[in-house]
């Protein structure tokens, strides 16, 4: 299994309102492929981090694209992410 760490923070430049980090983290996890396993989000200071275990030996561009597609959902409006 490969692990993708996603750091999520509010994006004030988006010009839209945004949900609480608790709600956004649940929404994000619900939008990811069902075969991915996620850790409990670590929430601190209006942002959160979640580690995602992905089947396969490494994280490739299609996995990053899947996370990016999740952030196109209106339930995650006003949030942005970076990977590490």
PDB file of C-alpha atoms in Angstrom:
ATOM      1  CA  UNK A   1       0.000   0.000   0.000  1.00  0.00           C
ATOM      2  CA  UNK A   2       1.062   3.532  -0.740  1.00  0.00           C
ATOM      3  CA  UNK A   3       0.190   6.479   1.509  1.00  0.00           C
ATOM      4  CA  UNK A   4      -0.920   9.895   0.318  1.00  0.00           C
ATOM      5  CA  UNK A   5      -0.988  12.661   2.939  1.00  0.00           C
ATOM      6  CA  UNK A   6      -3.432  15.458   2.171  1.00  0.00           C
ATOM      7  CA  UNK A   7      -3.298  18.798   4.001  1.00  0.00           C
ATOM      8  CA  UNK A   8      -6.522  20.790   3.712  1.00  0.00           C
ATOM      9  CA  UNK A   9      -7.050  24.441   4.543  1.00  0.00           C
ATOM     10  CA  UNK A  10      -9.640  27.139   3.983  1.00  0.00           C
ATOM     11  CA  UNK A  11      -9.087  29.166   0.828  1.00  0.00           C
ATOM     12  CA  UNK A  12     -10.145  32.756   1.594  1.00  0.00           C
ATOM     13  CA  UNK A  13      -9.233  33.743  -1.964  1.00  0.00           C
ATOM     14  CA  UNK A  14     -12.036  31.540  -3.280  1.00  0.00           C
ATOM     15  CA  UNK A  15     -14.602  34.174  -2.347  1.00  0.00           C
ATOM     16  CA  UNK A  16     -17.034  31.533  -1.096  1.00  0.00           C
ATOM     17  CA  UNK A  17     -18.090  30.522   2.368  1.00  0.00           C
ATOM     18  CA  UNK A  18     -16.871  27.215   3.680  1.00  0.00           C
ATOM     19  CA  UNK A  19     -17.989  24.557   6.123  1.00  0.00           C
ATOM     20  CA  UNK A  20     -16.230  23.687   9.356  1.00  0.00           C
ATOM     21  CA  UNK A  21     -13.120  21.493   9.045  1.00  0.00           C
ATOM     22  CA  UNK A  22     -14.992  18.655  10.752  1.00  0.00           C
ATOM     23  CA  UNK A  23     -17.712  18.668   8.099  1.00  0.00           C
ATOM     24  CA  UNK A  24     -15.245  19.190   5.245  1.00  0.00           C
ATOM     25  CA  UNK A  25     -13.136  16.227   6.383  1.00  0.00           C
ATOM     26  CA  UNK A  26     -16.165  13.926   6.422  1.00  0.00           C
ATOM     27  CA  UNK A  27     -17.222  15.189   3.009  1.00  0.00           C
ATOM     28  CA  UNK A  28     -13.749  14.620   1.570  1.00  0.00           C
ATOM     29  CA  UNK A  29     -13.521  11.051   2.831  1.00  0.00           C
ATOM     30  CA  UNK A  30     -16.997  10.293   1.458  1.00  0.00           C
ATOM     31  CA  UNK A  31     -15.963  11.490  -2.008  1.00  0.00           C
ATOM     32  CA  UNK A  32     -12.856   9.313  -2.297  1.00  0.00           C
ATOM     33  CA  UNK A  33     -12.832   5.856  -3.922  1.00  0.00           C
ATOM     34  CA  UNK A  34     -14.255   3.192  -1.601  1.00  0.00           C
ATOM     35  CA  UNK A  35     -11.157   0.978  -1.822  1.00  0.00           C
ATOM     36  CA  UNK A  36      -9.019   3.727  -0.251  1.00  0.00           C
ATOM     37  CA  UNK A  37      -8.593   3.667   3.533  1.00  0.00           C
ATOM     38  CA  UNK A  38      -8.327   6.940   5.407  1.00  0.00           C
ATOM     39  CA  UNK A  39      -7.026   7.753   8.844  1.00  0.00           C
ATOM     40  CA  UNK A  40      -9.103   9.816  11.222  1.00  0.00           C
ATOM     41  CA  UNK A  41      -8.525  13.427  10.149  1.00  0.00           C
ATOM     42  CA  UNK A  42      -6.291  15.474  12.409  1.00  0.00           C
ATOM     43  CA  UNK A  43      -8.035  18.818  12.860  1.00  0.00           C
ATOM     44  CA  UNK A  44      -6.182  21.845  14.183  1.00  0.00           C
ATOM     45  CA  UNK A  45      -6.527  25.573  13.737  1.00  0.00           C
ATOM     46  CA  UNK A  46      -9.191  25.556  11.034  1.00  0.00           C
ATOM     47  CA  UNK A  47      -7.379  23.035   8.861  1.00  0.00           C
ATOM     48  CA  UNK A  48      -7.009  19.278   8.732  1.00  0.00           C
ATOM     49  CA  UNK A  49      -4.756  16.491   7.530  1.00  0.00           C
ATOM     50  CA  UNK A  50      -5.778  13.024   6.415  1.00  0.00           C
ATOM     51  CA  UNK A  51      -3.592  10.111   5.388  1.00  0.00           C
ATOM     52  CA  UNK A  52      -4.980   7.922   2.635  1.00  0.00           C
ATOM     53  CA  UNK A  53      -3.811   4.362   2.020  1.00  0.00           C
ATOM     54  CA  UNK A  54      -4.055   3.518  -1.650  1.00  0.00           C
ATOM     55  CA  UNK A  55      -3.720   0.010  -3.110  1.00  0.00           C
ATOM     56  CA  UNK A  56      -0.519  -0.334  -5.089  1.00  0.00           C
ATOM     57  CA  UNK A  57       3.167   0.291  -4.649  1.00  0.00           C
ATOM     58  CA  UNK A  58       3.131   4.066  -5.144  1.00  0.00           C
ATOM     59  CA  UNK A  59       0.894   7.103  -5.481  1.00  0.00           C
ATOM     60  CA  UNK A  60       0.583   8.131  -9.124  1.00  0.00           C
ATOM     61  CA  UNK A  61      -1.064  11.020 -10.974  1.00  0.00           C
ATOM     62  CA  UNK A  62      -4.494   9.305 -11.224  1.00  0.00           C
ATOM     63  CA  UNK A  63      -4.698   9.235  -7.422  1.00  0.00           C
ATOM     64  CA  UNK A  64      -3.846  12.935  -7.177  1.00  0.00           C
ATOM     65  CA  UNK A  65      -6.460  13.614  -9.856  1.00  0.00           C
ATOM     66  CA  UNK A  66      -9.093  11.719  -7.840  1.00  0.00           C
ATOM     67  CA  UNK A  67      -8.411  13.915  -4.798  1.00  0.00           C
ATOM     68  CA  UNK A  68      -8.565  17.010  -7.009  1.00  0.00           C
ATOM     69  CA  UNK A  69     -11.947  15.905  -8.383  1.00  0.00           C
ATOM     70  CA  UNK A  70     -13.261  15.576  -4.828  1.00  0.00           C
ATOM     71  CA  UNK A  71     -12.455  19.246  -4.257  1.00  0.00           C
ATOM     72  CA  UNK A  72     -14.623  20.207  -7.236  1.00  0.00           C
ATOM     73  CA  UNK A  73     -17.669  19.102  -5.238  1.00  0.00           C
ATOM     74  CA  UNK A  74     -19.734  22.011  -3.935  1.00  0.00           C
ATOM     75  CA  UNK A  75     -19.565  20.503  -0.438  1.00  0.00           C
ATOM     76  CA  UNK A  76     -15.866  21.396  -0.384  1.00  0.00           C
ATOM     77  CA  UNK A  77     -16.269  24.930  -1.733  1.00  0.00           C
ATOM     78  CA  UNK A  78     -13.868  27.310  -0.033  1.00  0.00           C
ATOM     79  CA  UNK A  79     -11.329  24.562   0.773  1.00  0.00           C
ATOM     80  CA  UNK A  80      -8.053  23.773  -0.943  1.00  0.00           C
ATOM     81  CA  UNK A  81      -5.428  21.061  -0.524  1.00  0.00           C
ATOM     82  CA  UNK A  82      -1.750  20.322  -0.875  1.00  0.00           C
ATOM     83  CA  UNK A  83      -0.037  16.967  -0.846  1.00  0.00           C
ATOM     84  CA  UNK A  84       3.091  15.854   0.908  1.00  0.00           C
TER      85      UNK A  84
END
